[in-house]
Tab-separated table of C-alpha atoms in Angstrom:
chain	number	residue	atom	x	y	z
A	194	MET	CA	93.690	80.725	100.487
A	195	TYR	CA	95.230	81.350	103.746
A	196	ASN	CA	98.732	81.211	102.235
A	197	PHE	CA	98.083	83.589	99.520
A	198	LEU	CA	96.613	86.139	101.891
A	199	VAL	CA	99.558	85.804	104.214
A	200	HIS	CA	101.951	86.286	101.195
A	201	ALA	CA	99.910	89.233	99.978
A	202	HIS	CA	99.758	90.752	103.263
A	203	SER	CA	103.799	90.367	103.547
A	204	GLY	CA	104.316	91.726	100.064
A	205	ILE	CA	102.504	94.596	100.431
A	206	ARG	CA	104.235	95.610	103.539
A	207	TRP	CA	107.006	96.284	101.579
A	208	ILE	CA	105.151	98.436	99.149
A	209	LEU	CA	103.631	100.380	101.981
A	210	LEU	CA	106.822	100.882	103.669
A	211	LEU	CA	108.588	102.320	100.212
A	212	PHE	CA	105.500	104.693	99.903
A	213	LEU	CA	105.709	105.756	103.493
A	214	VAL	CA	109.338	106.493	103.419
A	215	LEU	CA	109.273	108.416	100.318
A	216	SER	CA	106.243	110.319	101.362
A	217	ILE	CA	108.255	111.346	104.780
A	218	VAL	CA	111.337	112.011	102.978
A	219	PHE	CA	109.575	114.382	100.170
A	220	ALA	CA	107.561	115.808	103.095
A	221	LEU	CA	110.338	116.715	105.215
A	222	VAL	CA	112.333	117.979	102.160
A	223	LYS	CA	109.664	120.256	101.472
A	224	TRP	CA	108.959	121.561	105.216
A	225	VAL	CA	112.707	122.274	105.968
A	226	GLY	CA	113.188	124.064	102.435
A	227	LYS	CA	110.038	125.792	103.444
A	228	LYS	CA	108.436	124.831	99.759
A	229	PRO	CA	105.147	124.056	98.942
A	230	PHE	CA	104.210	120.210	98.846
A	231	TRP	CA	103.261	119.816	95.050
A	232	GLU	CA	100.500	117.660	93.830
A	233	GLU	CA	102.817	114.848	92.699
A	234	HIS	CA	103.908	114.474	96.628
A	235	LYS	CA	100.249	114.554	97.373
A	236	LYS	CA	99.563	111.762	95.159
A	237	LEU	CA	102.261	109.578	96.675
A	238	ALA	CA	100.655	110.451	100.193
A	239	PHE	CA	97.616	109.190	98.468
A	240	PHE	CA	99.158	105.884	97.345
A	241	THR	CA	100.476	105.361	100.871
A	242	PHE	CA	97.013	106.088	102.257
A	243	ILE	CA	95.303	103.371	99.849
A	244	SER	CA	98.453	100.959	100.288
A	245	THR	CA	97.673	101.368	104.199
A	246	HIS	CA	93.786	100.662	103.764
A	247	THR	CA	94.673	97.648	101.426
A	248	GLN	CA	96.728	96.217	104.412
A	249	LEU	CA	93.986	96.852	106.689
A	250	LEU	CA	91.452	94.601	104.885
A	251	LEU	CA	94.017	91.868	104.336
A	252	GLY	CA	94.994	92.239	107.736
A	253	LEU	CA	91.330	91.926	109.274
A	254	ILE	CA	90.659	88.889	107.009
A	255	LEU	CA	93.825	87.159	108.495
A	256	TYR	CA	93.005	88.114	112.212
A	257	PHE	CA	89.978	86.112	111.857
A	258	ILE	CA	91.294	82.973	109.893
A	259	SER	CA	95.038	82.829	111.161
A	260	PRO	CA	96.183	80.035	113.322
A	261	LYS	CA	98.203	82.492	115.020
A	262	VAL	CA	95.427	84.530	116.347
A	263	ILE	CA	94.003	82.708	119.495
A	264	PHE	CA	90.953	84.025	120.918
A	265	SER	CA	91.311	82.850	124.637
A	266	GLY	CA	92.412	84.058	127.768
A	267	ALA	CA	95.113	81.661	127.607
A	268	ALA	CA	96.625	83.832	124.777
A	269	MET	CA	97.411	86.721	127.090
A	270	LYS	CA	99.992	84.511	128.932
A	271	ASP	CA	101.665	83.580	125.702
A	272	THR	CA	103.734	86.552	124.580
A	273	VAL	CA	103.673	85.010	120.429
A	274	ALA	CA	99.818	84.656	120.943
A	275	ARG	CA	99.334	88.184	122.848
A	276	PHE	CA	101.455	89.814	119.929
A	277	PHE	CA	99.041	88.605	117.007
A	278	LEU	CA	95.793	88.949	119.184
A	279	VAL	CA	96.528	92.391	120.730
A	280	GLU	CA	99.759	94.096	120.020
A	281	HIS	CA	100.030	93.705	116.268
A	282	ILE	CA	96.789	94.969	115.398
A	283	SER	CA	96.795	97.535	117.951
A	284	LEU	CA	99.854	99.417	116.642
A	285	MET	CA	98.742	98.813	112.899
A	286	ILE	CA	95.423	100.371	113.678
A	287	LEU	CA	97.216	103.379	115.319
A	288	ALA	CA	99.301	103.566	112.338
A	289	ILE	CA	96.304	103.432	109.894
A	290	ILE	CA	94.797	106.188	111.960
A	291	LEU	CA	97.599	108.549	111.963
A	292	ILE	CA	98.083	107.932	108.194
A	293	SER	CA	94.444	108.650	107.612
A	294	VAL	CA	94.378	111.716	109.691
A	295	GLY	CA	97.743	113.430	108.352
A	296	TYR	CA	96.711	112.702	104.647
A	297	ILE	CA	93.034	114.089	105.236
A	298	LYS	CA	94.298	117.002	107.423
A	299	ALA	CA	97.002	117.840	104.890
A	300	LYS	CA	94.703	117.732	101.659
A	301	LYS	CA	92.516	120.352	103.143
A	302	GLN	CA	95.782	122.421	104.096
A	303	ALA	CA	97.595	125.152	101.902
A	304	PRO	CA	100.515	123.554	100.307
A	305	GLU	CA	102.948	125.518	102.250
A	306	LYS	CA	101.480	123.838	105.385
A	307	SER	CA	100.731	120.155	104.271
A	308	ALA	CA	104.393	119.180	104.061
A	309	LYS	CA	104.575	119.394	107.813
A	310	THR	CA	101.490	117.630	108.636
A	311	ILE	CA	102.394	114.866	106.335
A	312	ALA	CA	105.840	114.596	107.810
A	313	ILE	CA	104.619	114.440	111.542
A	314	PHE	CA	101.898	112.344	111.126
A	315	PHE	CA	103.562	109.783	108.759
A	316	ILE	CA	106.709	109.723	111.001
A	317	LEU	CA	104.513	108.898	113.914
A	318	ALA	CA	102.766	106.034	111.636
A	319	LEU	CA	106.346	104.527	110.637
A	320	VAL	CA	107.091	104.227	114.245
A	321	ALA	CA	104.206	102.488	115.092
A	322	ILE	CA	104.664	100.180	112.198
A	323	LEU	CA	107.983	99.189	112.774
A	324	ALA	CA	107.160	98.362	116.253
A	325	GLY	CA	104.250	96.117	115.229
A	326	ILE	CA	106.029	94.121	112.101
A	327	PRO	CA	106.707	90.714	113.250
A	328	TRP	CA	110.279	90.818	111.876
A	329	PRO	CA	112.129	87.975	110.873
A	330	GLY	CA	114.528	86.534	113.454
A	331	GLY	CA	112.397	88.284	115.963
A	332	PRO	CA	110.381	86.541	119.032
A	333	TYR	CA	107.478	86.856	116.743
A	334	GLY	CA	109.315	86.148	113.642
A	335	SER	CA	107.617	85.463	110.303
A	336	ALA	CA	109.460	85.325	106.851
A	337	TRP	CA	110.676	88.334	104.748
A	338	MET	CA	107.913	87.451	102.234
């Protein structure tokens, strides 16, 4: 079960990043071009929102069953253990909050303003996600999948 969850969490990461980058690109094009953000673009932002929350659910399950997450004071002295115990989850929750707030706020706005909101909030979330992913080859590295 653990291996399935790890692979699912790793695989959905790529779907989330694809949706997030596409949402940002469409939002920037609409914002810079001063054009309304169409329903199709809002649907893409919605899929980004959904994949983010799917990642949250998988991540929370893994947080409590993963051997990488060590619940002890000694974990704070070990950079890898601290990354998975505190840094990874903190950055990802920040990103989820940014995506959620941006999506909900944009949904309530006029189409002319929603592109700017999506662009700003989703770019900030992307920065947090990229900083919090344990990239292969890095000090906290995991596999590409």
